[in-house]
Coordinates of C-alpha atoms in Angstrom, one line a residue:
Chain A
X1 CA 175.5 210.7 134.4
X2 CA 177.1 207.7 136.1
X3 CA 180.4 206.2 134.2
X4 CA 179.4 202.9 131.7
X5 CA 182.9 202.2 130.8
X6 CA 186.2 202.9 132.2
X7 CA 189.3 202.1 131.0
X8 CA 192.9 202.1 133.3
X9 CA 196.1 202.2 132.3
X10 CA 194.8 199.7 129.1
X11 CA 198.1 199.1 127.0
X12 CA 198.2 196.8 124.1
X13 CA 201.5 196.0 121.9
X14 CA 201.9 194.2 118.6
X15 CA 205.5 193.0 118.5
X16 CA 207.3 196.1 119.8
X17 CA 205.0 198.6 118.3
X18 CA 202.8 200.0 121.1
X19 CA 199.1 200.2 119.8
X20 CA 197.7 201.8 123.0
X21 CA 199.7 203.0 125.8
X22 CA 198.3 203.8 129.3
X23 CA 194.9 204.3 128.0
X24 CA 192.5 205.9 131.0
X25 CA 189.3 206.9 129.7
X26 CA 185.7 207.1 131.2
X27 CA 182.4 206.9 128.7
X28 CA 179.2 207.9 130.3
X29 CA 175.6 206.6 130.4
X30 CA 173.7 207.8 127.3
X31 CA 176.8 209.2 125.8
X32 CA 177.5 209.7 122.0
X33 CA 181.4 209.6 121.6
X34 CA 183.4 209.9 118.4
X35 CA 186.7 208.6 118.2
X36 CA 188.8 209.9 115.4
X37 CA 192.4 209.3 114.5
X38 CA 195.0 208.6 111.7
X39 CA 195.4 204.9 110.6
X40 CA 197.2 202.9 113.2
X41 CA 196.4 205.7 116.3
X42 CA 195.0 202.9 118.0
X43 CA 191.0 203.1 117.7
X44 CA 190.2 199.9 116.3
X45 CA 192.2 198.1 119.2
X46 CA 190.4 200.0 121.8
X47 CA 187.0 198.6 120.1
X48 CA 188.8 194.7 119.9
X49 CA 189.9 195.3 123.6
X50 CA 186.9 196.5 124.9
X51 CA 184.7 193.9 123.2
X52 CA 187.3 190.9 124.2
X53 CA 188.5 190.1 120.8
X54 CA 192.3 191.0 122.1
X55 CA 193.6 191.1 125.5
X56 CA 195.5 193.9 127.0
X57 CA 199.0 193.7 128.1
X58 CA 198.3 196.0 130.7
X59 CA 195.3 197.6 132.8
X60 CA 191.6 197.0 133.0
X61 CA 188.5 197.5 131.7
X62 CA 185.5 198.1 133.7
X63 CA 181.9 197.9 132.6
X64 CA 179.6 199.5 135.3
X65 CA 182.1 198.8 137.7
X66 CA 182.9 195.3 136.7
X67 CA 185.7 194.1 135.4
X68 CA 185.4 192.5 132.2
X69 CA 189.0 192.5 130.8
X70 CA 189.4 188.7 130.3
X71 CA 186.0 188.0 129.5
X72 CA 185.2 186.6 126.0
X73 CA 183.5 188.5 123.6
X74 CA 180.2 186.2 124.1
X75 CA 180.4 187.1 127.8
X76 CA 181.0 190.8 127.2
X77 CA 178.1 190.9 124.5
X78 CA 175.7 189.1 127.3
X79 CA 176.8 191.9 129.7
X80 CA 175.3 194.3 126.9
X81 CA 177.9 195.7 125.1
X82 CA 177.5 195.1 121.1
X83 CA 179.6 196.4 118.1
X84 CA 179.5 196.5 114.4
X85 CA 182.5 195.9 112.4
X86 CA 184.6 197.8 109.9
X87 CA 184.0 195.1 107.5
X88 CA 180.3 194.1 108.4
X89 CA 180.2 190.5 109.6
X90 CA 176.9 188.7 108.6
X91 CA 175.5 185.4 107.8
X92 CA 175.7 186.0 103.8
X93 CA 173.9 182.8 102.9
X94 CA 170.9 183.8 105.6
X95 CA 168.0 186.0 104.3
X96 CA 168.3 189.8 105.9
X97 CA 165.5 188.9 108.3
X98 CA 167.1 185.4 109.2
X99 CA 170.1 187.4 110.3
X100 CA 167.9 189.9 112.2
X101 CA 165.7 187.0 113.8
X102 CA 168.9 185.1 114.8
X103 CA 169.9 188.4 117.0
X104 CA 166.4 188.8 118.6
X105 CA 166.8 184.9 119.6
X106 CA 170.1 185.7 121.1
X107 CA 168.9 188.6 122.9
X108 CA 165.8 186.7 124.5
X109 CA 168.3 184.0 125.4
X110 CA 165.8 181.7 123.7
X111 CA 168.1 180.0 121.1
X112 CA 165.8 176.8 121.7
X113 CA 165.4 173.5 119.7
X114 CA 161.7 173.4 119.1
X115 CA 160.0 176.6 118.7
X116 CA 160.6 178.2 115.1
X117 CA 163.2 180.9 114.5
X118 CA 160.5 182.3 112.1
X119 CA 158.1 183.3 115.0
X120 CA 155.4 186.0 114.8
X121 CA 156.5 188.4 117.6
X122 CA 160.0 188.3 116.5
X123 CA 159.1 188.5 112.8
X124 CA 157.0 192.1 113.7
X125 CA 160.2 193.2 116.0
X126 CA 162.6 192.3 112.7
X127 CA 160.0 194.2 110.7
X128 CA 160.3 197.5 113.2
X129 CA 163.8 197.5 113.3
X130 CA 164.4 196.8 109.5
X131 CA 162.0 200.2 108.7
X132 CA 164.0 201.8 111.2
X133 CA 167.3 201.2 109.3
X134 CA 165.8 201.7 105.9
X135 CA 166.3 197.8 105.1
X136 CA 162.6 196.7 104.9
X137 CA 162.8 196.4 101.2
X138 CA 165.8 193.8 101.5
X139 CA 163.9 191.4 104.1
X140 CA 163.6 188.3 102.2
X141 CA 166.7 188.9 100.1
X142 CA 170.0 186.9 100.7
X143 CA 172.7 189.1 102.6
X144 CA 175.4 187.9 99.8
X145 CA 172.9 189.9 97.5
X146 CA 172.8 193.1 99.3
X147 CA 174.8 196.2 98.4
X148 CA 177.5 197.3 100.5
X149 CA 175.8 200.3 102.0
X150 CA 172.6 198.0 103.3
X151 CA 175.3 195.4 104.7
X152 CA 176.8 198.0 106.5
X153 CA 173.4 199.0 108.0
X154 CA 172.4 195.5 108.6
X155 CA 175.6 194.8 110.7
X156 CA 174.8 197.5 113.1
X157 CA 171.0 196.8 112.9
X158 CA 172.3 193.3 114.3
X159 CA 174.2 195.2 117.1
X160 CA 171.2 197.2 118.1
X161 CA 168.4 194.4 118.0
X162 CA 170.5 193.0 120.8
X163 CA 169.2 196.1 122.7
X164 CA 172.9 196.9 124.9
X165 CA 173.7 199.3 127.1
X166 CA 176.8 200.3 125.3
X167 CA 177.1 200.5 121.4
X168 CA 180.3 200.4 119.8
X169 CA 180.6 201.1 115.6
X170 CA 183.8 200.6 113.6
X171 CA 183.6 203.1 110.9
X172 CA 179.8 203.1 110.4
X173 CA 180.3 205.1 107.2
X174 CA 183.4 203.2 105.5
X175 CA 182.9 201.8 102.6
X176 CA 179.7 203.9 102.2
X177 CA 179.9 206.5 99.2
X178 CA 180.2 210.2 100.2
X179 CA 176.9 211.2 99.1
X180 CA 175.6 208.4 101.1
X181 CA 177.4 208.7 104.4
X182 CA 175.4 211.4 106.0
X183 CA 172.2 210.0 105.3
X184 CA 173.8 206.5 106.8
X185 CA 174.3 208.4 109.6
X186 CA 171.1 210.2 110.0
X187 CA 169.3 207.0 109.9
X188 CA 171.6 205.7 112.7
X189 CA 171.5 208.6 115.0
X190 CA 167.6 208.7 114.5
X191 CA 166.9 205.1 115.5
X192 CA 169.7 205.4 118.6
X193 CA 168.2 208.8 119.8
X194 CA 164.9 207.1 120.8
X195 CA 167.0 204.7 122.6
X196 CA 168.9 205.1 125.8
X197 CA 171.9 203.2 124.1
X198 CA 175.3 204.5 124.9
X199 CA 177.4 204.8 121.6
X200 CA 181.1 204.8 120.6
X201 CA 181.8 205.4 117.1
X202 CA 185.4 205.1 115.2
X203 CA 185.5 207.5 112.0
X204 CA 188.0 208.8 109.8
X205 CA 186.0 211.7 108.8
X206 CA 186.1 214.8 110.8
X207 CA 182.8 216.0 109.7
X208 CA 181.0 213.0 110.5
X209 CA 182.4 213.4 114.0
X210 CA 181.5 216.9 114.4
X211 CA 178.1 216.7 113.2
X212 CA 177.1 213.6 114.9
X213 CA 178.9 213.1 118.1
X214 CA 178.5 215.2 121.9
X215 CA 182.1 214.4 122.5
X216 CA 185.3 213.7 120.6
X217 CA 188.2 211.9 121.1
X218 CA 191.4 212.1 119.0
X219 CA 193.6 209.1 119.3
X220 CA 197.3 209.6 117.9
X221 CA 199.9 206.9 118.0
X222 CA 198.0 205.0 121.0
X223 CA 197.4 207.9 123.0
X224 CA 194.2 210.5 123.6
X225 CA 195.5 213.6 122.5
X226 CA 192.4 215.7 122.8
X227 CA 189.1 215.0 124.5
X228 CA 186.1 217.3 124.5
X229 CA 183.3 219.1 122.4
X230 CA 183.5 218.3 118.7
X231 CA 183.4 222.1 117.4
X232 CA 186.3 223.0 120.0
X233 CA 188.1 219.8 119.5
X234 CA 188.3 219.3 115.7
X235 CA 189.4 222.9 115.2
X236 CA 192.4 222.6 117.2
X237 CA 195.8 222.7 115.0
X238 CA 197.5 219.8 116.7
X239 CA 194.5 217.8 116.0
X240 CA 194.1 218.5 112.3
X241 CA 197.8 217.9 112.2
X242 CA 197.7 214.7 113.8
X243 CA 194.5 213.5 111.8
X244 CA 194.8 215.0 108.3
X245 CA 198.5 215.3 108.7
X246 CA 198.5 219.4 108.1
X247 CA 197.0 221.7 110.4
Chain B
X1 CA 146.5 174.5 95.7
X2 CA 144.6 175.0 98.7
X3 CA 145.5 174.8 102.2
X4 CA 144.4 171.6 103.1
X5 CA 145.1 169.9 99.7
X6 CA 148.7 170.6 100.1
X7 CA 148.7 167.6 102.1
X8 CA 147.3 165.1 99.7
X9 CA 150.5 164.2 98.1
X10 CA 152.1 163.8 101.3
X11 CA 149.3 161.5 102.6
X12 CA 149.8 159.5 99.5
X13 CA 153.4 159.0 100.0
X14 CA 152.3 158.2 103.6
X15 CA 149.9 155.7 102.4
X16 CA 152.3 154.2 99.8
X17 CA 155.3 153.4 102.0
X18 CA 152.8 151.9 104.8
X19 CA 151.3 149.4 102.4
X20 CA 154.6 148.8 100.4
X21 CA 155.1 145.5 102.2
X22 CA 152.2 143.9 100.7
X23 CA 153.0 145.2 97.3
X24 CA 157.0 145.1 97.0
X25 CA 159.1 142.0 97.3
X26 CA 161.1 140.8 100.6
X27 CA 164.4 141.8 98.9
X28 CA 163.4 145.3 98.1
X29 CA 161.9 146.0 101.2
X30 CA 165.1 145.2 103.0
X31 CA 166.8 147.2 100.7
X32 CA 164.6 150.3 101.7
X33 CA 164.8 149.5 105.3
X34 CA 168.5 149.5 105.6
X35 CA 168.6 152.7 103.2
X36 CA 166.0 154.4 105.6
X37 CA 168.1 153.4 108.8
X38 CA 171.2 154.8 107.0
X39 CA 169.5 157.6 106.0
X40 CA 169.4 158.4 109.6
X41 CA 173.3 158.2 110.1
X42 CA 173.8 160.6 106.8
X43 CA 171.0 163.0 108.1
X44 CA 173.6 163.2 111.1
X45 CA 176.4 164.3 108.6
X46 CA 174.2 166.5 107.1
X47 CA 173.2 168.4 110.0
X48 CA 177.2 168.6 110.4
X49 CA 177.5 169.9 106.8
X50 CA 174.9 172.6 107.4
X51 CA 177.7 174.1 110.0
X52 CA 180.5 173.3 107.6
X53 CA 181.6 170.6 109.8
X54 CA 183.0 167.3 107.5
X55 CA 183.3 164.2 109.2
X56 CA 184.9 161.2 108.0
X57 CA 184.4 159.1 111.4
X58 CA 180.5 159.3 111.7
X59 CA 180.9 155.6 111.3
X60 CA 182.0 155.7 114.8
X61 CA 178.4 156.5 116.4
X62 CA 176.8 154.0 114.0
X63 CA 179.0 151.1 115.1
X64 CA 178.7 151.9 119.0
X65 CA 174.5 152.3 118.5
X66 CA 174.7 148.4 116.8
X67 CA 177.4 147.3 119.4
X68 CA 175.7 148.8 122.4
X69 CA 172.6 147.0 121.3
X70 CA 174.5 143.7 120.2
X71 CA 176.5 143.5 123.8
X72 CA 172.7 144.5 125.2
X73 CA 171.7 140.8 123.4
X74 CA 174.7 138.9 124.3
X75 CA 175.5 140.2 128.1
X76 CA 172.2 141.3 129.5
X77 CA 169.8 139.0 127.3
X78 CA 167.6 142.0 125.8
X79 CA 165.2 141.0 123.2
X80 CA 163.2 143.6 123.4
X81 CA 163.4 145.8 120.2
X82 CA 162.7 149.3 122.2
X83 CA 164.8 148.6 124.7
X84 CA 167.8 147.7 122.1
X85 CA 166.8 151.2 120.2
X86 CA 166.7 153.2 123.3
X87 CA 170.4 151.5 123.9
X88 CA 171.8 152.1 121.0
X89 CA 170.3 155.8 121.0
X90 CA 172.2 156.6 124.4
X91 CA 175.4 154.7 123.0
X92 CA 175.5 157.1 120.2
X93 CA 174.7 160.2 122.4
X94 CA 177.1 159.4 125.3
X95 CA 180.0 158.5 123.3
X96 CA 179.5 161.5 121.1
X97 CA 179.4 163.6 124.3
X98 CA 182.3 161.9 125.4
X99 CA 184.1 162.6 122.3
X100 CA 182.5 165.7 121.4
X101 CA 184.3 167.7 124.3
X102 CA 187.3 167.4 122.5
X103 CA 186.3 167.5 118.7
X104 CA 184.3 170.4 118.6
X105 CA 187.3 172.7 119.2
X106 CA 188.5 171.9 116.0
X107 CA 187.4 172.9 112.4
X108 CA 187.9 171.9 108.6
X109 CA 190.5 169.1 108.1
X110 CA 191.3 168.6 111.6
X111 CA 188.0 168.1 112.5
X112 CA 187.2 165.7 109.5
X113 CA 190.5 163.5 110.8
X114 CA 190.2 163.7 114.4
X115 CA 186.7 162.1 113.5
X116 CA 188.2 159.6 111.3
X117 CA 191.0 158.3 113.9
X118 CA 188.7 157.9 116.6
X119 CA 186.3 155.9 114.3
X120 CA 189.4 153.6 113.3
X121 CA 190.3 153.4 117.1
X122 CA 186.9 151.8 117.8
X123 CA 187.2 149.6 115.0
X124 CA 190.5 148.4 116.4
X125 CA 188.7 147.8 119.6
X126 CA 186.2 145.6 117.8
X127 CA 188.6 143.4 115.9
X128 CA 190.6 142.7 118.7
X129 CA 188.7 142.3 121.5
X130 CA 187.3 138.8 120.2
X131 CA 185.8 137.7 123.6
X132 CA 183.7 140.4 124.3
X133 CA 183.0 141.9 120.6
X134 CA 183.3 138.7 118.5
X135 CA 186.2 140.0 116.6
X136 CA 185.8 139.6 112.6
X137 CA 183.1 137.2 113.5
X138 CA 180.9 139.9 115.4
X139 CA 177.9 139.5 117.2
X140 CA 174.3 137.8 116.1
X141 CA 170.8 139.7 116.6
X142 CA 168.1 137.7 117.0
X143 CA 164.9 138.2 116.0
X144 CA 163.7 141.1 118.5
X145 CA 160.2 141.1 120.6
X146 CA 158.2 144.3 121.1
X147 CA 156.4 144.3 124.3
X148 CA 154.3 141.3 124.5
X149 CA 154.3 141.1 120.7
X150 CA 157.2 138.6 119.2
X151 CA 158.0 138.9 115.3
X152 CA 157.4 135.8 113.6
X153 CA 160.4 135.4 111.3
X154 CA 158.1 134.9 108.0
X155 CA 157.0 138.5 108.6
X156 CA 159.9 140.1 110.0
X157 CA 161.5 141.8 107.2
X158 CA 157.9 143.7 107.2
X159 CA 157.7 144.4 110.3
X160 CA 161.2 145.6 110.5
X161 CA 160.4 147.9 107.7
X162 CA 157.5 149.3 109.4
X163 CA 159.7 149.9 112.5
X164 CA 162.3 151.7 110.4
X165 CA 159.8 153.6 108.6
X166 CA 157.6 155.0 112.1
X167 CA 161.0 155.6 113.9
X168 CA 162.6 157.1 110.9
X169 CA 159.8 159.5 110.3
X170 CA 159.6 160.5 114.0
X171 CA 163.6 161.5 114.1
X172 CA 163.4 163.0 110.5
X173 CA 160.5 165.1 111.8
X174 CA 162.2 166.1 115.0
X175 CA 165.3 167.0 113.3
X176 CA 163.3 169.1 111.0
X177 CA 161.8 171.0 114.0
X178 CA 165.3 171.6 115.1
X179 CA 166.5 172.8 111.5
X180 CA 163.6 175.2 111.9
X181 CA 164.9 176.3 115.4
X182 CA 167.0 179.0 116.5
X183 CA 169.6 176.4 117.4
X184 CA 169.3 174.6 113.7
X185 CA 170.0 178.2 112.2
X186 CA 172.4 178.7 114.8
X187 CA 174.6 176.1 112.6
X188 CA 173.8 177.9 109.5
X189 CA 175.1 181.0 111.1
X190 CA 178.4 179.1 112.0
X191 CA 179.0 177.9 108.4
X192 CA 179.1 181.6 107.7
X193 CA 180.3 183.6 110.0
X194 CA 181.8 182.3 113.8
X195 CA 182.8 185.8 114.9
X196 CA 179.2 187.2 114.4
X197 CA 177.6 184.1 116.5
X198 CA 180.0 185.1 119.4
X199 CA 179.1 188.6 119.3
X200 CA 175.3 187.9 119.4
X201 CA 176.3 186.2 123.0
X202 CA 175.7 182.6 121.6
X203 CA 178.3 180.0 122.1
X204 CA 179.8 178.5 119.1
X205 CA 181.3 175.7 120.9
X206 CA 177.9 174.8 122.8
X207 CA 176.2 175.0 119.1
X208 CA 178.4 172.8 117.7
X209 CA 178.6 170.7 120.6
X210 CA 174.6 170.1 120.7
X211 CA 174.5 169.1 116.6
X212 CA 177.3 166.9 117.4
X213 CA 175.5 165.2 120.0
X214 CA 172.6 164.8 118.2
X215 CA 174.2 163.7 114.9
X216 CA 175.8 160.8 117.5
X217 CA 172.1 159.9 118.8
X218 CA 170.9 159.6 115.2
X219 CA 173.5 157.3 113.9
X220 CA 173.1 155.3 117.1
X221 CA 169.6 154.4 116.0
X222 CA 170.9 153.9 112.5
X223 CA 173.3 151.4 113.9
X224 CA 170.8 149.4 115.5
X225 CA 168.3 149.1 112.6
X226 CA 170.8 148.0 110.3
X227 CA 171.9 145.5 112.8
X228 CA 168.3 144.3 113.6
X229 CA 167.6 144.0 109.7
X230 CA 171.0 142.1 108.8
X231 CA 170.6 140.1 112.0
X232 CA 174.4 140.6 112.4
X233 CA 177.1 143.2 113.1
X234 CA 180.7 143.0 112.3
X235 CA 183.7 145.6 113.1
X236 CA 183.2 147.0 109.2
X237 CA 180.4 148.9 110.9
X238 CA 183.2 151.6 112.2
X239 CA 185.6 151.3 109.5
X240 CA 186.9 154.5 107.5
X241 CA 184.8 153.6 104.0
X242 CA 181.4 153.3 106.0
X243 CA 182.1 156.8 107.3
X244 CA 183.2 157.5 103.6
X245 CA 179.8 156.2 102.3
X246 CA 177.7 158.3 104.9
X247 CA 179.7 161.6 103.2
X248 CA 179.2 160.2 99.5
X249 CA 175.1 159.5 100.2
X250 CA 175.0 163.0 101.8
X251 CA 177.0 164.9 98.7
X252 CA 174.2 162.6 96.4
X253 CA 171.2 163.7 98.0
X254 CA 172.4 167.1 99.2
X255 CA 172.0 169.1 102.3
X256 CA 169.1 171.6 101.4
X257 CA 166.4 169.5 103.4
X258 CA 165.8 166.8 105.8
X259 CA 164.4 164.7 102.9
X260 CA 167.6 164.9 101.0
X261 CA 169.4 161.9 102.9
X262 CA 166.5 159.5 102.6
X263 CA 166.6 160.3 98.5
X264 CA 170.0 160.0 98.5
X265 CA 170.2 156.9 100.8
X266 CA 167.6 154.9 98.8
X267 CA 169.4 155.8 95.5
X268 CA 172.5 154.8 97.1
X269 CA 171.3 151.6 97.9
X270 CA 169.5 150.8 94.8
X271 CA 172.7 152.2 92.5
X272 CA 174.9 149.8 94.5
X273 CA 173.2 146.9 94.4
X274 CA 172.5 146.9 91.1
X275 CA 175.8 147.8 89.5
X276 CA 177.1 145.2 91.7
X277 CA 174.7 142.7 89.8
X278 CA 175.6 144.2 86.4
X279 CA 179.3 144.3 87.4
X280 CA 180.6 142.4 90.2
X281 CA 184.1 143.5 90.0
X282 CA 183.7 147.3 88.9
X283 CA 180.5 148.3 90.8
X284 CA 182.6 150.8 92.7
X285 CA 183.4 152.7 89.3
X286 CA 179.8 152.8 88.7
X287 CA 179.2 154.7 92.0
X288 CA 182.3 157.0 91.5
X289 CA 180.8 157.7 88.2
X290 CA 177.7 158.5 89.4
X291 CA 179.1 161.0 92.0
X292 CA 181.2 162.7 89.2
X293 CA 177.8 163.3 87.6
X294 CA 176.6 164.9 90.6
X295 CA 179.7 167.2 91.5
X296 CA 179.9 168.1 88.0
X297 CA 175.9 168.7 86.9
X298 CA 174.1 168.7 90.2
X299 CA 176.5 170.3 93.1
X300 CA 173.2 170.6 95.4
X301 CA 172.8 166.8 95.1
X302 CA 169.6 164.9 93.9
X303 CA 167.5 167.1 96.4
X304 CA 168.1 170.3 94.2
X305 CA 166.2 168.8 91.5
X306 CA 163.0 169.4 93.5
X307 CA 164.1 173.5 93.9
X308 CA 164.7 173.4 90.2
X309 CA 161.0 171.7 89.5
X310 CA 159.4 174.6 91.9
X311 CA 161.5 177.3 90.1
X312 CA 160.3 176.0 86.6
X313 CA 156.5 175.2 87.8
X314 CA 156.7 179.1 89.0
X315 CA 154.9 181.0 91.6

């Protein structure tokens, strides 16, 4: 499999704190990678650097061999990198369908002045996506009225609607109840399985990473301390100590 | 109501508006013309408010349009109404395209005050360059011609009313289409979440810039239409209180529909004129009280009454 995302010596400081240190990483096409680590281990910083929200102090980021280190979030998104957020970033005063229609308009590159946003083909596709994410009953509801779990799914649905090459999800089950988190992940994985989207997700929960990723990366104090097959990596005593605080 | 029957109220309203000159007095017709013209500038303010951008300097483009046409009359000898309107539109677009490059980077109070500052700069220029702009005396507009048709002084009011009605309807329709388009919705999206807009691959600055120059063009046309109706323009068109009036009317009417600025503008012109007639020295107090009532009891503006009526009448 060819390398889709590569970071070389990626380093980022917040004041005197080194949030990410000399990160050298390759993500291959079609991969489903789970990133785990304790608070402040550099997981979200990694996502923010790859998507252009933050700029590194040193190092570079390559997307399919192209240097994207200094590009803006908008430019990186247009190159096929989409993301979801730990706190869903949505248009609260628009309906669920309108949120999706905007994503579909953005993907088509036709953010025009004349033709309507509510056009038939986008409405059909939007309805399909909502069904895949079990959100179809909320279609005409304002996002501000949605429950937290549905907002989380919609945030990811907006990223998926862009049909990215690389999807980055920041804690997709954060804020979702313990009973619902596997259902949320089942919905996500079944949707992504039918696509060729390379996926990287950040998680706190070892069970989620073990169950849904094909490769696990463990971050600790800005460095990758373990990388490999999830069941092997997550049973390692050193990893447990770094993530859970005890072996 | 059936599909075709739905349009009947609109047809009746259109017919009533077109035939109004045969029924209404010249004074009322004049007020309606000015209100309709100013509603275009207010529409620009509403357009920007959809992206949560409040401007206290929109009179800049209103005056730019009026003065571009006024200078066209003075220096180019233009009397053709279409040419003057075209000139005003281009001036509104051009000036907003130029200043927009700087202004669109700012948000909140900085956006509001930067616009205010630019409008006051124009006010100063119009006031001080007496030889060009006429200073406080301003510039006069003779009765315009339209193609080969000259407007007679007797029917000027009625014809300018019809012109404002048709041109205004066209521009309101175009803005209505814009609001329903992806680019129009992007302004709504910016109001809610600029981060997500960027992470959809959409340029926030380009969307705001587009909205800004459309608003500028609308204000330019509003300026020339008012100039043609009044027959005279002064630097007061660019003064901050004029910008404040546009914001006032936008809040009065509401931002829920392209029709809201028209309702707000007509209401404002009539309330102001009758308040002035009833109480010449304290008419501003009447307007202030009206605004307070709107803010407390109809925060969505007068147009929100339409939504309330629809809700009460049920599905």
